[in-house]
Amino acid sequence: MRLNVRFAGSGGQGVILASVLLSKAYGLGENYNIAQTQSYGPEARGGACKAEVVISDKEIDYMKVNKADVFVALNQVGYDKYIDTVKDDAVVLINSTLVESDRPNVYRIQATQRAEDMGKPFVVNIIALGALTRLMPKVHYPAVEEEIKNNFNASIAAVNLDAYKMGYDIMDEDLKNLGYKTGFGESRQW
Amino acid sequence: MRLNVRFAGSGGQGVILASVLLSKAYGLGENYNIAQTQSYGPEARGGACKAEVVISDKEIDYMKVNKADVFVALNQVGYDKYIDTVKDDAVVLINSTLVESDRPNVYRIQATQRAEDMGKPFVVNIIALGALTRLMPKVHYPAVEEEIKNNFNASIAAVNLDAYKMGYDIMDEDLKNLGYKTGFGESRQW
């Protein structure tokens, strides 16, 4: 098994933290091998920040994500920049408050709107991470929850745990309506 | 120009943060292209945490560090695990409180001892980062300083800035005695 995951968004949206938390959940919680990569440089100033995670049950020799199996876009600039480098059957999750897409079979989470409704605009990434966790195979709710607890001081862990649960529950409802166990629908076996 | 940098240490020593701060300094401060990678998985629990940085003036297609140009070891387990995968003319920096090496031409910083002396054991990584900054080509003191300021709340930024300056100044003295401009001595032109 190898899953190539790419996150895109603006720096302030917490794309890198979301990718790190997912990496730790798979790596430390679920015992997979993980390579997590981010780029810094001229492009990082252009509003399209990228972070990548490779998840594998084998040693990872090639760390680069070329075509993504999973693509999460928190802003339109990031979506536009990377949407052409996802596989045909990829799981695509967009922050639908800020991103428009005419691609069929896109998963949507109103992450920015929900974060604003909570009065906690900084949890956009964690709401999206909750929705993403529900879409992913082979990772369980408590594994990500544990890494959120470990990452934050107790005082902000609580609001992030709420955001995580909200994102997860919203996507859980959507998937139940579709009859899918993961965001890959029936197209892949895990 | 391409520089492959590898950090090794235990998780609690802040290896990943040191690699991220160096990455941002080169990427955002000095305008190089950077790929920063860390691995999570079974090996991360064994006490040898690894983080890698590729610094280039071109687009980075191959993100993996095979043979390192620069190797920083904060603990003995990490040193032993990776010392055989550094280039012959590599810059090797060890936390000499905890790491023993019989390799010739190794740079040493008493990072753990100095951090204990400050009463701030958590700044081991930042003391080492200060020493490393002095050894590296093409990155300037203020670029790393800026990223330290950005990363911490004001209250802990101050102690980290002190630790950074201490590490830098100690290595500056050592290099002056050797007559070197960077840790690569006269072996490479930059």
Tab-separated table of C-alpha atoms in Angstrom:
chain	number	residue	atom	x	y	z
A	1	MET	CA	0.000	0.000	0.000
A	2	ARG	CA	1.214	3.498	-0.840
A	3	LEU	CA	-0.856	6.635	-0.492
A	4	ASN	CA	0.382	9.975	-1.796
A	5	VAL	CA	-1.305	12.869	-0.014
A	6	ARG	CA	-0.918	16.527	-0.923
A	7	PHE	CA	-2.193	19.533	1.041
A	8	ALA	CA	-2.346	23.017	-0.449
A	9	GLY	CA	-3.392	26.319	1.055
A	10	SER	CA	-1.989	29.599	2.236
A	11	GLY	CA	0.631	29.545	4.978
A	12	GLY	CA	-1.669	30.971	7.626
A	13	GLN	CA	-4.187	28.187	7.119
A	14	GLY	CA	-2.015	25.633	8.873
A	15	VAL	CA	-1.454	23.276	5.985
A	16	ILE	CA	1.860	22.033	7.348
A	17	LEU	CA	0.491	21.325	10.805
A	18	ALA	CA	-2.403	19.345	9.331
A	19	SER	CA	0.033	17.251	7.327
A	20	VAL	CA	2.252	16.653	10.354
A	21	LEU	CA	-0.679	15.550	12.528
A	22	LEU	CA	-1.879	13.139	9.843
A	23	SER	CA	1.675	11.812	9.487
A	24	LYS	CA	2.064	11.174	13.183
A	25	ALA	CA	-1.333	9.480	13.372
A	26	TYR	CA	-0.403	7.031	10.627
A	27	GLY	CA	3.214	6.674	11.693
A	28	LEU	CA	3.030	6.525	15.466
A	29	GLY	CA	-0.603	5.537	15.953
A	30	GLU	CA	-1.081	3.039	13.133
A	31	ASN	CA	2.496	1.871	12.605
A	32	TYR	CA	2.892	2.782	8.929
A	33	ASN	CA	6.024	4.273	7.415
A	34	ILE	CA	5.673	7.962	6.662
A	35	ALA	CA	7.674	10.601	4.831
A	36	GLN	CA	6.370	14.120	5.309
A	37	THR	CA	7.791	16.890	3.169
A	38	GLN	CA	7.317	20.593	2.839
A	39	SER	CA	8.897	23.111	0.564
A	40	TYR	CA	10.135	26.555	1.475
A	41	GLY	CA	11.341	29.040	-1.007
A	42	PRO	CA	10.124	31.576	-3.489
A	43	GLU	CA	6.865	29.705	-4.125
A	44	ALA	CA	5.947	29.650	-0.429
A	45	ARG	CA	5.526	33.418	-0.551
A	46	GLY	CA	3.052	33.246	-3.430
A	47	GLY	CA	0.119	32.131	-1.301
A	48	ALA	CA	0.266	28.481	-2.347
A	49	CYS	CA	1.871	26.523	0.444
A	50	LYS	CA	2.245	22.785	-0.114
A	51	ALA	CA	2.848	19.868	2.212
A	52	GLU	CA	3.045	16.233	1.237
A	53	VAL	CA	2.698	12.942	3.051
A	54	VAL	CA	3.627	9.514	1.744
A	55	ILE	CA	2.076	6.644	3.695
A	56	SER	CA	3.317	3.137	3.087
A	57	ASP	CA	3.458	-0.291	4.630
A	58	LYS	CA	6.981	-0.650	3.221
A	59	GLU	CA	10.163	1.405	3.503
A	60	ILE	CA	9.788	4.629	1.547
A	61	ASP	CA	12.581	5.186	-0.888
A	62	TYR	CA	10.873	7.667	-3.198
A	63	MET	CA	9.501	10.511	-1.085
A	64	LYS	CA	8.078	12.692	-3.761
A	65	VAL	CA	4.379	12.930	-4.498
A	66	ASN	CA	3.905	13.150	-8.240
A	67	LYS	CA	0.282	12.194	-8.866
A	68	ALA	CA	-1.715	12.468	-5.656
A	69	ASP	CA	-4.102	9.804	-4.372
A	70	VAL	CA	-5.492	12.345	-1.939
A	71	PHE	CA	-5.580	16.104	-2.452
A	72	VAL	CA	-6.768	18.624	0.135
A	73	ALA	CA	-7.148	22.243	-0.982
A	74	LEU	CA	-7.816	24.943	1.570
A	75	ASN	CA	-7.677	27.868	-0.857
A	76	GLN	CA	-8.345	28.498	-4.530
A	77	VAL	CA	-4.757	29.348	-5.467
A	78	GLY	CA	-3.592	26.007	-4.111
A	79	TYR	CA	-6.450	24.145	-5.771
A	80	ASP	CA	-5.767	25.672	-9.146
A	81	LYS	CA	-2.064	25.038	-8.879
A	82	TYR	CA	-2.241	21.332	-8.075
A	83	ILE	CA	-5.590	19.968	-9.290
A	84	ASP	CA	-4.037	18.761	-12.545
A	85	THR	CA	-1.608	16.506	-10.688
A	86	VAL	CA	-4.100	14.203	-8.984
A	87	LYS	CA	-4.985	10.689	-10.086
A	88	ASP	CA	-8.301	10.099	-11.827
A	89	ASP	CA	-9.717	8.189	-8.882
A	90	ALA	CA	-8.168	10.483	-6.247
A	91	VAL	CA	-10.001	11.666	-3.188
A	92	VAL	CA	-10.246	15.446	-3.510
A	93	LEU	CA	-11.349	17.431	-0.457
A	94	ILE	CA	-11.922	21.161	-0.728
A	95	ASN	CA	-12.572	23.925	1.759
A	96	SER	CA	-15.811	24.844	0.034
A	97	THR	CA	-16.057	28.251	1.710
A	98	LEU	CA	-13.113	29.403	-0.388
A	99	VAL	CA	-12.647	26.887	-3.196
A	100	GLU	CA	-14.800	26.358	-6.267
A	101	SER	CA	-14.438	23.198	-8.290
A	102	ASP	CA	-16.250	21.781	-11.315
A	103	ARG	CA	-14.632	18.377	-10.910
A	104	PRO	CA	-17.103	15.521	-10.350
A	105	ASN	CA	-16.814	13.574	-7.077
A	106	VAL	CA	-15.282	16.253	-4.924
A	107	TYR	CA	-15.737	16.119	-1.155
A	108	ARG	CA	-16.595	19.422	0.445
A	109	ILE	CA	-16.201	20.827	3.933
A	110	GLN	CA	-17.180	24.394	4.822
A	111	ALA	CA	-14.041	24.684	6.938
A	112	THR	CA	-13.558	28.446	6.959
A	113	GLN	CA	-17.265	29.101	7.542
A	114	ARG	CA	-17.479	26.592	10.371
A	115	ALA	CA	-14.338	27.994	12.017
A	116	GLU	CA	-15.799	31.509	11.829
A	117	ASP	CA	-19.067	30.231	13.322
A	118	MET	CA	-17.074	28.828	16.246
A	119	GLY	CA	-15.355	32.206	16.678
A	120	LYS	CA	-12.023	30.368	16.216
A	121	PRO	CA	-10.776	31.180	12.715
A	122	PHE	CA	-7.497	29.353	13.326
A	123	VAL	CA	-9.116	25.887	13.349
A	124	VAL	CA	-9.761	25.775	9.587
A	125	ASN	CA	-7.004	23.201	9.159
A	126	ILE	CA	-8.245	21.015	12.006
A	127	ILE	CA	-11.836	20.976	10.758
A	128	ALA	CA	-10.492	19.896	7.364
A	129	LEU	CA	-8.302	17.303	9.073
A	130	GLY	CA	-11.376	15.864	10.781
A	131	ALA	CA	-13.184	15.530	7.464
A	132	LEU	CA	-10.061	14.074	5.867
A	133	THR	CA	-9.623	11.487	8.617
A	134	ARG	CA	-13.103	10.164	7.859
A	135	LEU	CA	-12.212	9.890	4.161
A	136	MET	CA	-8.913	8.068	4.629
A	137	PRO	CA	-8.398	4.323	4.867
A	138	LYS	CA	-6.361	2.645	7.593
A	139	VAL	CA	-6.371	5.456	10.117
A	140	HIS	CA	-8.722	5.561	13.070
A	141	TYR	CA	-10.356	8.518	14.773
A	142	PRO	CA	-8.433	8.145	18.071
A	143	ALA	CA	-5.013	8.094	16.373
A	144	VAL	CA	-5.430	11.628	15.037
A	145	GLU	CA	-7.185	12.754	18.222
A	146	GLU	CA	-4.145	11.621	20.222
A	147	GLU	CA	-1.754	13.687	18.090
A	148	ILE	CA	-3.946	16.776	18.435
A	149	LYS	CA	-3.854	16.334	22.222
A	150	ASN	CA	-0.075	15.982	22.138
A	151	ASN	CA	0.460	18.995	19.921
A	152	PHE	CA	-1.382	21.703	21.819
A	153	ASN	CA	-1.409	23.068	25.337
A	154	ALA	CA	-4.489	21.863	27.181
A	155	SER	CA	-6.212	25.235	26.785
A	156	ILE	CA	-6.184	25.193	22.989
A	157	ALA	CA	-6.306	21.425	22.635
A	158	ALA	CA	-9.965	21.512	23.670
A	159	VAL	CA	-11.113	23.825	20.876
A	160	ASN	CA	-9.041	21.908	18.341
A	161	LEU	CA	-10.561	18.627	19.485
A	162	ASP	CA	-14.017	20.143	19.020
A	163	ALA	CA	-13.060	21.308	15.537
A	164	TYR	CA	-11.666	17.893	14.678
A	165	LYS	CA	-14.814	16.131	15.833
A	166	MET	CA	-17.031	18.541	13.925
A	167	GLY	CA	-15.167	17.989	10.676
A	168	TYR	CA	-15.202	14.230	11.159
A	169	ASP	CA	-18.904	14.072	11.987
A	170	ILE	CA	-19.946	16.201	9.027
A	171	MET	CA	-18.043	13.971	6.634
A	172	ASP	CA	-19.313	10.860	8.380
A	173	GLU	CA	-22.882	11.926	7.565
A	174	ASP	CA	-21.964	12.572	3.942
A	175	LEU	CA	-20.288	9.192	3.539
A	176	LYS	CA	-23.194	7.386	5.183
A	177	ASN	CA	-25.518	8.924	2.649
A	178	LEU	CA	-23.252	7.635	-0.119
A	179	GLY	CA	-22.849	4.213	1.468
A	180	TYR	CA	-19.037	4.478	1.402
A	181	LYS	CA	-16.605	3.235	4.016
A	182	THR	CA	-13.854	5.625	2.911
A	183	GLY	CA	-13.587	8.507	0.480
A	184	PHE	CA	-12.350	6.140	-2.189
A	185	GLY	CA	-15.843	4.690	-2.448
A	186	GLU	CA	-15.870	1.270	-4.044
A	187	SER	CA	-13.014	2.021	-6.407
A	188	ARG	CA	-10.256	0.516	-4.255
A	189	GLN	CA	-9.866	-2.297	-1.831
A	190	TRP	CA	-7.906	-1.721	1.373
B	1	MET	CA	24.556	24.304	-5.585
B	2	ARG	CA	22.924	21.502	-3.662
B	3	LEU	CA	23.467	20.832	0.029
B	4	ASN	CA	22.082	17.714	1.688
B	5	VAL	CA	21.661	18.218	5.434
B	6	ARG	CA	20.680	15.508	7.908
B	7	PHE	CA	19.805	15.968	11.581
B	8	ALA	CA	19.603	13.053	13.988
B	9	GLY	CA	18.679	12.928	17.642
B	10	SER	CA	15.941	11.808	19.965
B	11	GLY	CA	12.470	13.221	19.470
B	12	GLY	CA	12.552	15.357	22.591
B	13	GLN	CA	15.722	17.128	21.465
B	14	GLY	CA	13.878	19.170	18.872
B	15	VAL	CA	15.584	17.858	15.781
B	16	ILE	CA	12.605	18.571	13.553
B	17	LEU	CA	12.219	22.145	14.759
B	18	ALA	CA	15.906	22.839	14.143
B	19	SER	CA	15.574	21.537	10.604
B	20	VAL	CA	12.462	23.605	9.978
B	21	LEU	CA	14.098	26.813	11.226
B	22	LEU	CA	17.150	26.214	9.043
B	23	SER	CA	14.851	25.526	6.090
B	24	LYS	CA	12.908	28.718	6.539
B	25	ALA	CA	16.075	30.753	6.922
B	26	TYR	CA	17.448	29.484	3.626
B	27	GLY	CA	14.086	29.417	1.855
B	28	LEU	CA	12.403	32.606	3.010
B	29	GLY	CA	15.408	34.605	4.180
B	30	GLU	CA	17.973	33.723	1.522
B	31	ASN	CA	15.700	32.795	-1.361
B	32	TYR	CA	16.914	29.251	-1.985
B	33	ASN	CA	14.680	26.321	-2.826
B	34	ILE	CA	14.201	23.958	0.084
B	35	ALA	CA	12.671	20.544	0.633
B	36	GLN	CA	12.404	19.556	4.270
B	37	THR	CA	11.461	15.992	5.115
B	38	GLN	CA	10.887	13.986	8.236
B	39	SER	CA	9.975	10.410	8.755
B	40	TYR	CA	7.479	9.015	11.214
B	41	GLY	CA	6.974	5.386	11.839
B	42	PRO	CA	8.399	2.467	13.731
B	43	GLU	CA	11.937	3.891	13.635
B	44	ALA	CA	10.859	7.201	15.215
B	45	ARG	CA	10.101	5.329	18.431
B	46	GLY	CA	13.568	3.824	18.664
B	47	GLY	CA	15.226	7.014	19.834
B	48	ALA	CA	16.744	7.976	16.496
B	49	CYS	CA	14.662	10.735	15.012
B	50	LYS	CA	15.769	12.053	11.623
B	51	ALA	CA	15.031	15.226	9.699
B	52	GLU	CA	16.479	16.204	6.351
B	53	VAL	CA	16.873	19.439	4.445
B	54	VAL	CA	17.833	19.821	0.804
B	55	ILE	CA	19.000	23.323	-0.120
B	56	SER	CA	19.378	24.209	-3.762
B	57	ASP	CA	19.538	27.150	-6.107
B	58	LYS	CA	17.477	25.115	-8.602
B	59	GLU	CA	14.129	23.342	-8.447
B	60	ILE	CA	14.424	20.251	-6.280
B	61	ASP	CA	13.193	17.136	-7.978
B	62	TYR	CA	14.963	14.557	-5.858
B	63	MET	CA	14.162	15.247	-2.221
B	64	LYS	CA	15.968	12.418	-0.591
B	65	VAL	CA	19.265	12.829	1.220
B	66	ASN	CA	21.436	9.832	0.457
B	67	LYS	CA	24.978	10.918	1.290
B	68	ALA	CA	24.928	13.970	3.534
B	69	ASP	CA	27.047	17.087	2.983
B	70	VAL	CA	26.182	18.188	6.500
B	71	PHE	CA	25.341	15.908	9.410
B	72	VAL	CA	24.246	17.088	12.849
B	73	ALA	CA	23.996	14.467	15.595
B	74	LEU	CA	22.428	15.380	18.926
B	75	ASN	CA	22.618	11.913	20.446
B	76	GLN	CA	24.796	8.820	20.131
B	77	VAL	CA	22.091	6.547	18.729
B	78	GLY	CA	21.510	8.988	15.878
B	79	TYR	CA	25.223	9.445	15.284
B	80	ASP	CA	25.884	5.721	15.111
B	81	LYS	CA	22.932	5.139	12.829
B	82	TYR	CA	23.835	7.712	10.183
B	83	ILE	CA	27.554	8.433	10.377
B	84	ASP	CA	28.285	5.936	7.601
B	85	THR	CA	26.105	7.838	5.154
B	86	VAL	CA	27.978	11.142	5.080
B	87	LYS	CA	30.337	12.282	2.333
B	88	ASP	CA	34.077	12.175	2.969
B	89	ASP	CA	34.330	15.970	3.061
B	90	ALA	CA	31.075	16.455	4.966
B	91	VAL	CA	30.657	18.899	7.814
B	92	VAL	CA	29.859	16.799	10.878
B	93	LEU	CA	28.614	18.598	13.989
B	94	ILE	CA	28.073	16.673	17.204
B	95	ASN	CA	26.518	17.490	20.541
B	96	SER	CA	29.715	16.615	22.368
B	97	THR	CA	28.022	16.331	25.758
B	98	LEU	CA	26.337	13.161	24.555
B	99	VAL	CA	28.124	12.016	21.416
B	100	GLU	CA	31.548	10.468	21.092
B	101	SER	CA	33.253	10.294	17.712
B	102	ASP	CA	36.633	9.129	16.531
B	103	ARG	CA	36.186	10.673	13.096
B	104	PRO	CA	38.779	13.317	12.216
B	105	ASN	CA	37.542	16.843	11.523
B	106	VAL	CA	34.408	16.784	13.587
B	107	TYR	CA	32.930	20.032	14.914
B	108	ARG	CA	31.821	19.919	18.506
B	109	ILE	CA	29.339	21.913	20.542
B	110	GLN	CA	28.571	21.138	24.197
B	111	ALA	CA	24.885	21.749	23.517
B	112	THR	CA	23.332	19.720	26.323
B	113	GLN	CA	25.849	20.979	28.898
B	114	ARG	CA	25.372	24.618	27.859
B	115	ALA	CA	21.592	24.270	27.939
B	116	GLU	CA	21.781	22.787	31.439
B	117	ASP	CA	24.073	25.630	32.512
B	118	MET	CA	21.440	28.102	31.310
B	119	GLY	CA	18.792	26.223	33.290
B	120	LYS	CA	16.896	25.750	30.022
B	121	PRO	CA	17.376	22.149	28.952
B	122	PHE	CA	14.973	22.564	26.020
B	123	VAL	CA	17.343	24.825	24.051
B	124	VAL	CA	19.766	22.039	23.093
B	125	ASN	CA	18.548	22.145	19.510
B	126	ILE	CA	18.805	25.928	19.252
B	127	ILE	CA	22.357	26.033	20.628
B	128	ALA	CA	23.278	23.428	18.027
B	129	LEU	CA	21.451	25.459	15.374
B	130	GLY	CA	23.545	28.507	16.287
B	131	ALA	CA	26.756	26.536	15.872
B	132	LEU	CA	25.477	25.017	12.639
B	133	THR	CA	24.547	28.408	11.191
B	134	ARG	CA	28.142	29.516	11.626
B	135	LEU	CA	29.352	26.407	9.792
B	136	MET	CA	26.999	26.703	6.822
B	137	PRO	CA	27.624	28.633	3.631
B	138	LYS	CA	25.138	31.052	2.094
B	139	VAL	CA	23.023	31.675	5.172
B	140	HIS	CA	23.429	34.720	7.356
B	141	TYR	CA	22.996	35.114	11.097
B	142	PRO	CA	19.915	37.381	10.883
B	143	ALA	CA	17.996	34.993	8.584
B	144	VAL	CA	17.907	32.258	11.229
B	145	GLU	CA	17.390	34.798	14.007
B	146	GLU	CA	14.293	36.048	12.214
B	147	GLU	CA	12.775	32.571	12.012
B	148	ILE	CA	13.430	31.949	15.707
B	149	LYS	CA	11.613	35.208	16.498
B	150	ASN	CA	8.690	34.166	14.297
B	151	ASN	CA	8.421	30.700	15.757
B	152	PHE	CA	8.141	31.435	19.454
B	153	ASN	CA	6.013	33.597	21.694
B	154	ALA	CA	7.959	36.626	22.840
B	155	SER	CA	8.506	35.137	26.297
B	156	ILE	CA	10.368	32.072	25.042
B	157	ALA	CA	11.815	33.726	21.965
B	158	ALA	CA	14.254	35.634	24.195
B	159	VAL	CA	15.846	32.565	25.748
B	160	ASN	CA	16.024	30.843	22.375
B	161	LEU	CA	17.703	33.890	20.844
B	162	ASP	CA	20.266	33.793	23.662
B	163	ALA	CA	20.873	30.103	23.030
B	164	TYR	CA	21.216	30.706	19.291
B	165	LYS	CA	23.741	33.493	19.802
B	166	MET	CA	25.737	31.397	22.259
B	167	GLY	CA	26.025	28.477	19.862
B	168	TYR	CA	26.970	30.783	17.009
B	169	ASP	CA	29.612	32.662	18.989
B	170	ILE	CA	31.280	29.506	20.297
B	171	MET	CA	31.608	28.112	16.789
B	172	ASP	CA	32.725	31.479	15.463
B	173	GLU	CA	35.689	31.365	17.861
B	174	ASP	CA	36.534	27.821	16.777
B	175	LEU	CA	36.440	28.684	13.088
B	176	LYS	CA	38.523	31.805	13.600
B	177	ASN	CA	41.178	29.674	15.209
B	178	LEU	CA	41.123	27.413	12.181
B	179	GLY	CA	41.050	30.304	9.712
B	180	TYR	CA	37.940	28.960	7.999
B	181	LYS	CA	35.054	30.972	6.583
B	182	THR	CA	32.626	28.037	6.785
B	183	GLY	CA	32.726	24.544	8.220
B	184	PHE	CA	33.781	23.210	4.845
B	185	GLY	CA	37.168	24.774	5.349
B	186	GLU	CA	39.033	25.245	2.088
B	187	SER	CA	37.663	22.086	0.527
B	188	ARG	CA	34.832	23.724	-1.389
B	189	GLN	CA	34.182	27.000	-3.092
B	190	TRP	CA	30.811	28.675	-2.593
